Coordinates of C-alpha atoms in Angstrom, one line a residue:
M21 CA -24.1 0.2 16.9
R22 CA -20.8 -0.4 18.6
F23 CA -18.2 2.2 17.5
P24 CA -15.6 -0.1 15.8
V25 CA -18.3 -1.9 13.8
A26 CA -19.9 1.3 12.7
F27 CA -16.5 2.7 11.7
L28 CA -15.6 -0.3 9.6
L29 CA -19.0 -0.2 7.8
I30 CA -18.4 3.5 7.0
M31 CA -14.9 2.7 5.7
A32 CA -16.3 -0.2 3.6
S33 CA -18.8 2.1 1.9
F34 CA -15.9 3.9 0.2
F35 CA -14.9 0.6 -1.6
P36 CA -17.8 -0.5 -3.8
T37 CA -17.8 -4.3 -4.5
L38 CA -18.5 -5.9 -7.8
G39 CA -21.7 -7.9 -8.2
K40 CA -20.2 -10.5 -10.5
A41 CA -20.1 -14.0 -8.9
A42 CA -16.9 -16.1 -9.0
V43 CA -16.9 -19.5 -10.5
T44 CA -14.7 -22.4 -9.0
R45 CA -14.2 -25.4 -11.2
L46 CA -12.9 -28.7 -9.8
C47 CA -13.0 -32.0 -11.8
N48 CA -16.7 -32.5 -12.6
I49 CA -17.9 -29.8 -10.2
E50 CA -18.7 -26.2 -11.0
I51 CA -19.4 -23.8 -8.1
E52 CA -20.9 -20.3 -8.4
A53 CA -20.4 -18.2 -5.2
D54 CA -19.7 -14.6 -4.1
E55 CA -15.9 -15.4 -4.2
E56 CA -13.6 -18.2 -5.5
I57 CA -13.4 -21.2 -3.1
D58 CA -10.1 -22.7 -2.4
F59 CA -10.2 -26.4 -1.4
S60 CA -7.3 -28.2 0.4
G61 CA -5.5 -31.1 -1.2
T62 CA -7.3 -33.6 1.1
E63 CA -10.7 -32.1 0.2
E64 CA -9.9 -32.3 -3.5
A65 CA -9.1 -35.9 -3.1
W66 CA -12.4 -36.6 -1.3
L67 CA -14.3 -34.8 -4.0
C68 CA -12.4 -35.9 -7.2
G69 CA -10.8 -39.1 -6.1
D70 CA -7.1 -40.1 -5.8
P71 CA -5.7 -41.9 -8.9
E72 CA -3.0 -43.5 -6.8
S73 CA -5.5 -45.2 -4.5
Q74 CA -7.6 -48.1 -5.8
A75 CA -10.4 -47.5 -3.3
W76 CA -10.6 -43.7 -4.1
K77 CA -10.0 -43.6 -7.8
S78 CA -13.6 -42.4 -8.5
I79 CA -16.2 -40.9 -6.1
P80 CA -19.9 -41.7 -6.7
L81 CA -22.0 -38.6 -7.4
P82 CA -24.2 -39.0 -4.2
Q83 CA -21.0 -39.1 -2.1
Q84 CA -19.5 -36.1 -3.9
K85 CA -22.7 -34.2 -3.2
T86 CA -22.5 -35.1 0.5
F87 CA -18.9 -34.1 0.8
L88 CA -19.4 -30.9 -1.2
E89 CA -22.3 -29.7 1.0
S90 CA -20.2 -30.4 4.2
F91 CA -17.2 -28.5 2.9
L92 CA -19.3 -25.6 1.8
Q93 CA -21.1 -25.4 5.2
S94 CA -17.7 -25.4 6.9
R95 CA -17.0 -22.1 4.9
G96 CA -20.3 -20.5 5.8
Y97 CA -22.3 -21.5 2.7
H98 CA -25.4 -23.0 4.4
S99 CA -27.9 -22.6 1.5
A100 CA -26.1 -24.2 -1.4
R101 CA -28.2 -25.7 -4.1
V102 CA -26.7 -28.6 -6.0
K103 CA -28.0 -29.6 -9.5
Q104 CA -26.9 -32.7 -11.4
E105 CA -26.6 -32.5 -15.1
G106 CA -25.4 -35.9 -16.3
E107 CA -21.9 -36.4 -14.7
L108 CA -21.6 -32.7 -13.9
L109 CA -22.5 -31.1 -10.5
K110 CA -23.5 -27.5 -10.8
V111 CA -23.6 -25.7 -7.4
N112 CA -25.1 -22.3 -6.6
A113 CA -23.5 -21.7 -3.3
G114 CA -25.3 -18.4 -2.7
S115 CA -23.8 -15.8 -0.3
R116 CA -21.7 -16.8 2.6
M117 CA -23.7 -16.5 5.9
L118 CA -22.1 -14.0 8.3
V119 CA -22.5 -13.7 12.0
E120 CA -25.0 -10.9 12.9
R121 CA -25.4 -11.6 16.6
F122 CA -22.9 -12.6 19.3
T123 CA -24.0 -13.4 22.8
V124 CA -22.3 -14.7 25.9
V125 CA -24.4 -16.1 28.8
N126 CA -23.4 -16.4 32.4
A127 CA -20.3 -14.2 32.1
P128 CA -18.8 -12.7 35.3
K129 CA -20.1 -9.2 36.0
E130 CA -16.6 -7.6 35.9
W131 CA -16.1 -8.9 32.3
N132 CA -17.6 -6.8 29.5
W133 CA -17.6 -9.5 26.8
A134 CA -19.4 -7.1 24.4
K135 CA -16.0 -5.5 23.7
K136 CA -15.3 -8.4 21.4
W137 CA -16.2 -6.6 18.2
D138 CA -14.7 -8.7 15.4
V139 CA -17.0 -11.8 15.7
K140 CA -19.8 -10.0 13.9
G141 CA -19.3 -10.0 10.2
K142 CA -17.2 -13.3 10.1
P143 CA -18.5 -16.4 8.4
L144 CA -20.9 -18.4 10.5
N145 CA -18.9 -21.6 10.4
P146 CA -17.0 -24.0 12.8
P147 CA -13.7 -22.1 12.7
T148 CA -15.5 -18.9 13.8
L149 CA -17.3 -20.8 16.5
D150 CA -14.0 -22.4 17.7
E151 CA -12.3 -19.0 17.7
A152 CA -15.0 -17.4 19.8
S153 CA -15.0 -20.3 22.2
S154 CA -11.2 -20.2 22.6
W155 CA -11.3 -16.5 23.1
A156 CA -13.9 -16.7 25.9
K157 CA -12.0 -19.5 27.7
R158 CA -8.8 -17.4 27.6
E159 CA -10.6 -14.3 28.8
L160 CA -11.9 -16.2 31.8
Q161 CA -8.4 -17.6 32.5
Q162 CA -7.1 -14.1 32.6
R163 CA -9.6 -13.2 35.3
G164 CA -8.9 -15.9 37.9
F165 CA -10.9 -18.9 36.5
S166 CA -8.4 -21.6 35.7
C167 CA -10.8 -24.3 34.4
P168 CA -13.8 -22.7 32.6
V169 CA -16.2 -24.7 30.5
I170 CA -17.5 -23.1 27.3
S171 CA -20.5 -24.5 25.4
P172 CA -20.7 -22.9 22.0
M173 CA -23.8 -23.0 19.8
A174 CA -24.5 -21.6 16.3
Y175 CA -28.1 -20.7 15.2
L176 CA -28.5 -20.4 11.5
D177 CA -32.0 -18.9 11.6
R178 CA -30.8 -16.0 13.8
K179 CA -27.3 -15.9 12.3
E180 CA -26.1 -16.0 15.9
I181 CA -23.2 -17.4 17.9
L182 CA -24.1 -18.1 21.5
L183 CA -21.6 -19.0 24.2
T184 CA -22.8 -20.5 27.5
L185 CA -20.1 -20.3 30.2
E186 CA -19.4 -22.3 33.4
P187 CA -16.5 -20.2 34.9
G188 CA -16.1 -22.5 37.9
E189 CA -14.4 -21.5 41.1
P190 CA -11.7 -18.7 41.2
F191 CA -8.2 -20.1 41.6
R192 CA -5.2 -18.7 43.3
F193 CA -1.5 -19.5 42.5
G194 CA 0.0 -22.1 44.7
E195 CA 2.8 -24.7 44.4
I196 CA 4.0 -25.4 40.8
E197 CA 5.0 -28.9 39.8
T198 CA 8.1 -29.3 37.7
V199 CA 8.3 -32.1 35.2
G200 CA 11.2 -32.6 32.7
N201 CA 14.8 -33.9 32.4
S202 CA 17.1 -31.2 33.8
A203 CA 20.1 -30.9 36.1
L204 CA 18.8 -27.5 37.4
D205 CA 17.4 -27.2 40.8
P206 CA 13.7 -26.2 40.5
K207 CA 14.3 -23.3 43.0
I208 CA 16.3 -21.5 40.3
L209 CA 13.2 -21.2 38.1
E210 CA 11.5 -19.2 40.9
R211 CA 13.7 -16.3 39.9
F212 CA 11.7 -15.8 36.8
S213 CA 8.1 -16.1 38.3
A214 CA 5.8 -13.3 37.2
Y215 CA 3.2 -14.5 39.8
R216 CA 3.2 -14.7 43.6
K217 CA 1.7 -17.4 45.7
G218 CA -1.8 -16.5 46.7
Q219 CA -2.3 -14.2 43.7
M220 CA -5.4 -14.6 41.6
F221 CA -4.8 -16.8 38.6
D222 CA -3.9 -15.2 35.2
V223 CA -2.7 -17.4 32.4
R224 CA -0.7 -14.6 31.0
L225 CA 1.6 -14.6 34.0
L226 CA 2.4 -18.3 33.4
E227 CA 3.2 -17.4 29.7
L228 CA 5.3 -14.4 30.8
T229 CA 7.2 -16.6 33.3
A230 CA 7.9 -19.2 30.5
S231 CA 9.1 -16.3 28.2
R232 CA 11.6 -15.1 30.9
I233 CA 13.0 -18.6 31.3
L234 CA 13.5 -18.9 27.5
L235 CA 15.2 -15.5 27.3
E236 CA 17.6 -16.6 30.0
D237 CA 18.5 -19.6 27.6
L238 CA 18.1 -22.1 30.4
Y239 CA 15.7 -24.3 28.3
L240 CA 15.0 -24.9 24.7
I241 CA 11.3 -25.3 25.4
T242 CA 9.3 -24.5 28.5
Y243 CA 5.6 -24.1 29.1
F244 CA 2.9 -24.5 31.8
E245 CA 0.1 -27.0 31.7
V246 CA -3.1 -26.4 33.7
V247 CA -4.7 -29.8 34.6
C248 CA -8.4 -29.7 35.4
Q249 CA -10.1 -32.9 36.6
D250 CA -13.5 -33.4 38.2
Q251 CA -13.4 -33.4 42.0
E252 CA -9.7 -32.9 42.0
P253 CA -7.7 -29.8 42.9
V254 CA -6.3 -27.7 40.0
R255 CA -2.7 -28.6 39.2
V256 CA -0.2 -26.3 37.4
I257 CA 2.7 -28.2 35.8
R258 CA 5.8 -26.7 34.4
R259 CA 7.4 -28.8 31.6
S260 CA 10.8 -28.1 30.0
V261 CA 13.3 -29.4 27.5
P262 CA 16.9 -28.4 28.4
A263 CA 19.0 -26.3 26.0
Q264 CA 22.7 -26.4 25.3
P265 CA 24.7 -24.4 27.9
R266 CA 26.5 -22.4 25.1
L267 CA 24.5 -20.4 22.6
F268 CA 25.5 -18.2 19.7
T269 CA 23.0 -16.0 17.9
I270 CA 23.3 -13.4 15.2
G271 CA 20.7 -11.1 13.7
A272 CA 20.5 -8.3 11.1
G273 CA 18.3 -5.3 10.5
F274 CA 18.2 -1.9 8.8
D275 CA 17.1 1.6 9.5
T276 CA 17.6 4.9 7.5
E277 CA 19.4 6.6 10.4
R278 CA 22.2 4.0 11.0
G279 CA 22.1 1.9 7.9
P280 CA 22.6 -1.9 8.0
L281 CA 22.5 -3.3 11.6
V282 CA 24.2 -6.5 12.8
R283 CA 24.0 -7.9 16.3
A284 CA 25.9 -11.1 17.5
R285 CA 25.6 -12.6 20.9
F286 CA 27.4 -15.5 22.7
K287 CA 26.0 -16.8 26.0
W288 CA 27.3 -19.4 28.3
A289 CA 24.5 -20.3 30.6
R290 CA 24.0 -22.7 33.6
L291 CA 27.5 -22.1 35.0
G292 CA 27.8 -23.8 38.4
Q293 CA 25.1 -25.0 40.7
A294 CA 23.4 -21.5 40.8
A295 CA 23.1 -21.3 37.0
N296 CA 25.3 -18.3 36.6
S297 CA 25.9 -16.9 33.1
L298 CA 28.5 -15.2 30.9
E299 CA 27.2 -13.1 28.1
T300 CA 29.0 -11.1 25.4
S301 CA 27.3 -9.1 22.6
L302 CA 28.5 -7.1 19.6
F303 CA 26.5 -4.5 17.7
A304 CA 27.6 -2.9 14.5
A305 CA 26.1 -0.1 12.4
L306 CA 27.5 2.7 10.3
K307 CA 27.1 5.3 13.1
E308 CA 27.4 3.1 16.2
Q309 CA 29.4 0.1 17.3
T310 CA 29.3 -1.5 20.8
F311 CA 30.8 -4.4 22.6
D312 CA 29.5 -5.6 26.0
A313 CA 30.5 -8.4 28.3
R314 CA 28.9 -9.2 31.7
Y315 CA 28.8 -12.0 34.1
H316 CA 25.8 -12.8 36.3
Y317 CA 26.9 -14.3 39.6
Y318 CA 24.2 -15.5 42.0
F319 CA 26.2 -15.7 45.2
L320 CA 23.6 -16.3 47.8
K321 CA 22.9 -19.8 49.1
D322 CA 19.2 -19.4 48.4
L323 CA 19.0 -20.5 44.8
S324 CA 15.6 -18.8 44.2
S325 CA 17.1 -15.4 45.1
R326 CA 17.4 -12.9 42.3
V327 CA 20.3 -11.0 44.0
R328 CA 23.4 -11.1 41.8
L329 CA 26.7 -9.5 41.3
V330 CA 27.2 -8.2 37.7
P331 CA 30.8 -7.3 36.7
F332 CA 30.9 -5.8 33.2
L333 CA 33.0 -4.3 30.5
S334 CA 31.6 -2.1 27.7
V335 CA 33.0 -0.2 24.8
K336 CA 30.9 2.2 22.6
R337 CA 32.0 4.0 19.5
L338 CA 29.8 6.7 18.0
D339 CA 30.4 8.3 14.6
E340 CA 27.8 11.1 14.5
D341 CA 27.6 14.2 12.3
K342 CA 28.4 16.4 15.3
F343 CA 31.1 14.3 17.0
N344 CA 33.1 11.1 17.0
S345 CA 33.8 9.3 20.3
V346 CA 34.9 6.1 22.1
T347 CA 33.7 5.4 25.6
T348 CA 35.0 2.6 27.7
Q349 CA 33.4 1.5 31.0
I350 CA 34.4 -1.2 33.5
G351 CA 32.7 -1.9 36.8
S352 CA 30.4 -4.0 38.9
R353 CA 26.8 -3.8 40.1
I354 CA 24.6 -5.5 42.6
A355 CA 21.2 -6.2 41.0
N356 CA 17.9 -7.5 42.3
S357 CA 14.3 -7.6 41.3
W358 CA 11.0 -7.9 43.1
E359 CA 7.7 -9.2 41.7
R360 CA 4.5 -7.3 42.7
E361 CA 1.0 -8.3 41.7
D362 CA 0.9 -6.0 38.6
Y363 CA 4.5 -5.1 37.9
N364 CA 8.2 -6.0 38.3
F365 CA 10.6 -3.7 40.1
Y366 CA 14.3 -3.9 39.2
A367 CA 17.2 -2.2 40.9
E368 CA 21.0 -2.1 40.3
V369 CA 23.7 -0.1 42.0
G370 CA 27.5 0.0 41.8
P371 CA 30.7 1.7 40.9
L372 CA 32.4 2.0 37.5
A373 CA 35.5 3.5 36.0
E374 CA 35.0 5.4 32.7
R375 CA 37.2 6.9 29.9
A376 CA 35.4 9.1 27.4
N377 CA 37.5 10.0 24.3
T378 CA 36.1 12.6 21.9
T379 CA 38.2 12.3 18.7
E380 CA 36.2 14.9 16.8
G381 CA 33.7 17.5 18.0
A382 CA 33.2 20.1 20.8
G383 CA 33.8 19.5 24.5
P384 CA 36.6 17.9 26.3
K385 CA 38.8 15.5 24.3
K386 CA 39.4 13.0 27.2
V387 CA 37.5 12.6 30.5
D388 CA 38.6 9.9 33.0
S389 CA 36.2 9.4 35.9
V390 CA 35.0 7.1 38.7
K391 CA 31.2 7.0 39.1
W392 CA 28.6 5.5 41.3
S393 CA 25.6 4.6 39.2
T394 CA 22.0 3.5 40.0
K395 CA 19.1 2.2 37.9
L396 CA 15.5 1.7 39.1
T397 CA 13.0 0.3 36.7
A398 CA 9.3 -0.6 37.2
T399 CA 7.6 -2.5 34.4
S400 CA 4.0 -3.6 34.4
H401 CA 3.4 -7.2 33.6
L402 CA 1.1 -6.3 30.6
Y403 CA 3.7 -4.1 29.1
E404 CA 6.3 -6.9 29.3
Y405 CA 3.8 -9.5 28.1
Y406 CA 2.7 -7.5 25.0
Q407 CA 6.2 -6.3 24.2
T408 CA 6.3 -7.9 20.7
N409 CA 2.9 -6.4 19.9
P410 CA 2.5 -3.3 22.1
R411 CA -1.0 -2.6 23.2
Q412 CA -1.2 -1.8 26.9
G413 CA 0.9 -1.4 30.0
W414 CA 3.6 1.0 31.3
M415 CA 7.3 1.3 32.1
A416 CA 9.2 3.9 34.2
N417 CA 12.9 4.1 34.6
L418 CA 15.2 6.3 36.7
E419 CA 19.0 6.4 36.2
T420 CA 21.5 8.4 38.2
S421 CA 25.3 8.7 38.1
S422 CA 27.6 10.5 40.5
Q423 CA 31.1 11.4 39.3
F424 CA 33.4 12.1 42.2
G425 CA 35.7 15.1 42.1
G426 CA 39.3 14.4 43.1
V427 CA 39.2 10.8 41.8
L428 CA 40.6 10.8 38.3
S429 CA 38.5 13.9 37.5
E430 CA 38.5 17.3 39.1
E431 CA 34.8 18.1 39.0
T432 CA 31.9 16.5 40.8
V433 CA 29.1 15.8 38.4
Q434 CA 25.6 14.3 39.0
R435 CA 23.5 13.1 36.1
I436 CA 19.7 12.4 36.5
F437 CA 17.7 10.8 33.8
F438 CA 14.0 9.7 33.9
Q439 CA 12.0 8.1 31.1
H440 CA 8.5 6.5 30.8
Q441 CA 6.3 4.8 28.3
I442 CA 2.5 4.1 28.7
L443 CA 0.2 2.3 26.3
W444 CA -3.6 2.3 26.3
N445 CA -6.0 0.1 24.4
L446 CA -8.6 2.8 23.9
G447 CA -12.0 1.6 24.8
R448 CA -10.6 -1.7 25.8
W449 CA -11.9 -3.3 22.6
E450 CA -10.9 -6.8 21.8
P451 CA -8.9 -7.0 19.6
P452 CA -7.6 -3.4 20.1
F453 CA -9.2 -0.9 17.7
L454 CA -6.9 2.1 18.6
V455 CA -3.7 2.1 20.6
L456 CA -2.5 5.3 22.2
G457 CA 1.2 5.5 23.2
W458 CA 2.8 8.1 25.4
R459 CA 6.6 8.2 25.9
G460 CA 9.0 10.7 27.2
W461 CA 12.1 11.5 29.2
A462 CA 13.7 14.3 31.2
G463 CA 17.3 14.7 32.1
T464 CA 19.8 17.2 33.6
Y465 CA 23.2 17.6 35.1
L466 CA 24.2 19.0 38.5
L467 CA 27.6 20.5 39.0
N468 CA 29.2 22.3 41.9
N469 CA 30.7 24.6 39.4
P470 CA 28.2 25.0 36.5
S471 CA 30.7 26.9 34.4
A472 CA 32.9 23.8 34.3
A473 CA 30.4 21.8 32.3
S474 CA 32.1 22.4 29.0
V475 CA 35.2 20.5 30.3
A476 CA 33.5 18.0 32.7
V477 CA 30.7 16.5 30.6
P478 CA 31.7 14.5 27.5
V479 CA 29.8 15.6 24.4
E480 CA 28.4 12.2 23.7
Q481 CA 26.8 12.0 27.1
R482 CA 24.8 15.2 26.6
F483 CA 21.2 15.4 25.4
Y484 CA 20.2 15.7 21.7
F485 CA 16.9 15.8 19.8
G486 CA 16.0 14.5 16.4
G487 CA 15.5 11.1 14.8
D488 CA 13.2 8.2 15.6
D489 CA 14.2 8.3 19.3
N490 CA 12.3 11.5 20.0
I491 CA 11.6 14.4 17.6
R492 CA 10.7 12.5 14.4
G493 CA 10.5 15.7 12.2
F494 CA 14.3 16.2 12.3
S495 CA 17.3 14.0 11.5
R496 CA 19.2 12.1 14.1
K497 CA 20.7 14.4 16.8
E498 CA 20.1 17.5 14.6
I499 CA 19.1 19.5 17.6
P500 CA 20.7 21.7 19.0
G501 CA 22.1 23.4 16.0
S502 CA 25.4 23.9 17.8
N503 CA 27.7 20.9 18.3
E504 CA 27.8 21.2 22.1
G505 CA 24.6 19.3 23.1
F506 CA 22.2 20.2 25.8
L507 CA 22.9 19.8 29.5
T508 CA 19.1 19.8 30.3
G509 CA 16.4 18.3 28.2
I510 CA 12.7 17.2 28.2
Y511 CA 10.8 15.3 25.6
Q512 CA 7.2 14.0 25.3
G513 CA 5.8 12.1 22.4
F514 CA 2.4 10.7 21.5
E515 CA 1.4 8.1 19.0
L516 CA -2.1 6.9 17.9
R517 CA -2.2 3.8 15.8
T518 CA -4.8 1.2 14.7
G519 CA -5.0 -2.3 15.9
G520 CA -4.5 -5.2 13.5
W521 CA -7.8 -4.9 11.6
F522 CA -6.5 -3.2 8.4
P523 CA -5.8 -5.4 5.4
L524 CA -2.5 -7.3 5.6
N525 CA -2.3 -6.4 9.3
L526 CA -1.1 -2.9 8.5
Q527 CA -1.3 -0.4 11.3
P528 CA -1.4 3.2 10.2
L529 CA -0.4 5.8 12.9
L530 CA -0.3 9.5 13.7
F531 CA 2.3 11.1 16.0
F532 CA 3.1 14.3 17.8
D533 CA 6.5 15.0 19.4
W534 CA 7.5 17.9 21.6
A535 CA 10.9 18.8 23.3
K536 CA 12.7 21.6 25.0
G537 CA 16.4 21.8 25.9
G538 CA 18.9 24.0 27.7
L539 CA 22.6 24.5 27.4
S540 CA 23.0 25.0 31.2
P541 CA 22.3 22.6 34.0
T542 CA 18.7 22.6 35.3
Q543 CA 17.7 25.3 32.9
L544 CA 15.6 25.3 29.8
S545 CA 15.7 27.8 27.0
R546 CA 12.7 29.6 25.5
T547 CA 13.0 27.6 22.2
H548 CA 10.9 24.5 21.8
Y549 CA 10.7 21.9 19.1
F550 CA 7.9 19.8 17.9
A551 CA 6.9 17.5 15.0
T552 CA 3.8 16.0 13.6
G553 CA 3.4 13.3 11.1
L554 CA 2.1 9.9 10.1
G555 CA 3.4 6.4 9.5
V556 CA 2.7 2.7 9.4
R557 CA 3.6 -0.3 11.4
W558 CA 3.6 -3.9 10.0
D559 CA 4.1 -6.9 12.1
S560 CA 5.6 -9.0 9.3
P561 CA 6.5 -12.7 9.6
L562 CA 10.2 -11.7 9.9
G563 CA 9.8 -8.9 12.4
T564 CA 8.3 -5.4 12.9
I565 CA 8.6 -2.9 10.1
R566 CA 7.9 0.8 10.9
S567 CA 8.0 3.8 8.7
T568 CA 7.2 7.5 9.5
L569 CA 7.1 10.8 7.7
G570 CA 7.2 13.9 9.9
H571 CA 7.6 17.6 9.6
G572 CA 9.6 19.5 12.3
F573 CA 8.8 22.9 13.7
V574 CA 10.7 25.4 15.9
G575 CA 9.1 27.8 18.3
N576 CA 11.0 30.9 19.4
R577 CA 13.7 30.0 16.9
T578 CA 17.2 31.3 17.2
P579 CA 19.8 31.7 14.4
I580 CA 21.6 28.4 15.3
D581 CA 18.4 26.3 15.2
P582 CA 17.9 24.0 12.2
N583 CA 15.4 24.9 9.5
P584 CA 12.1 23.0 9.7
H585 CA 11.8 20.3 7.1
L586 CA 10.3 16.9 6.2
Q587 CA 12.0 13.8 7.7
F588 CA 11.5 10.2 6.6
F589 CA 12.3 7.2 8.7
F590 CA 12.2 3.4 8.0
S591 CA 13.2 0.6 10.3
F592 CA 13.1 -3.2 10.5
G593 CA 12.7 -4.5 14.0
K594 CA 12.1 -1.4 16.1
E595 CA 9.0 -0.6 18.2
F596 CA 7.5 2.7 19.5

């Protein structure tokens, strides 16, 4: 027996069911079944008549019986017995027939369709048949087959769903047709393509491209249509509905570390022929407030180019337990991105001027500096595609900043910071049965004069542990116990959670976090910190809700390290 199915059967054995049948009453109909049956308004009208319609005021008993049998079969009740007692129809629906066998014929060798574990156990009815057929079509469209044909069949005697496939010929991306009323040059939309010409077809890359366009606020609606016609080449058509060039959005959330959260954003898109954009955002919480403004200027004649100049201004205020600070940055960066077959690579580089004021806490009270910053990010297409429901993919990011001595500041300071996140769908079950996440970061400072770190590195730019961002068994930025912050740090965290097969789509999780820091550049102390715990994720209709309860531990503890304790966290809208 396949592992997920066996696990679910074992879990189900701990919850004994009641043998009492449920009775559903509807006008002159009485149905006894293993559970109460809910009919739609239209179905009720067909069974019981519609007093407002002369033709449907009353339904003859034979017609009622025909409709009733059809409606029950659509719910998986294929052995219903109907007994007429005068004007009353008594129905023994029996038990709902469930799928016991699921078979796919003529599947490509590279596709292990048996990983689809949730068909067995579902009602053997048209919705389950349609769902299995749609899933198979989509799986083939993710593997290069743009126009597969699926022939589904249900066999009641074997309690089986059988899908016969005609995958067709593999298809590679080519020219995309654009249809829709827009003043934008179609070449501009090529900036957001997640696919490359000649690459094997994957419908997710089309959907990811549409998502990128929508996030840029160029269109209100955009989607791709794959047109399949006999004896005709496959056509991919992009359809769009323009959006207003100016957009204001506001959102709210909450977490136990920062309290109520509010984010407001104003964007002016489609500026000029190249579709430049101006964006400002404001974020406010009890411990953190930020303002950011940036302009994306596509200055090359090639409208499909992703190269742009990004001047920006940002102000960030932090009100932490260990310090209060206000940091202002103004600068400009050159940014570009490149699409590879499996991932996107993004790079930005440029100068900035910074003033860091520490109004309360250790370290220098004011640091003025000129820096040269770089950022390199690689993101797999699957990580980006499943971002709202993380299940697989990876991301890696490297940031550096170089502070020049003799220009506003006396010291030369280099900062290096690397972070990663990887997600695995363990066993590659569909839908995911268990998802393993691994995230981490490492950072340090390099100084010509390491002893000058206390006056050269603002306290808010040092490394801290504790809170949902890393060690979930301690409170926000609780580590180190002193108020100085680390100049070197490394963190690794692991999380194992279920897929969406629990009731109410709840996803229980277990986690383990580990970190180590050092008060000197490029050096780590003997002390290490770790935390274990559990939690739950719920993909609610309004957004993601996460909650964790962890316990922190300290190895090789020093007198200034915090005492281990339990730590609770709750958030609305945040992912791992």
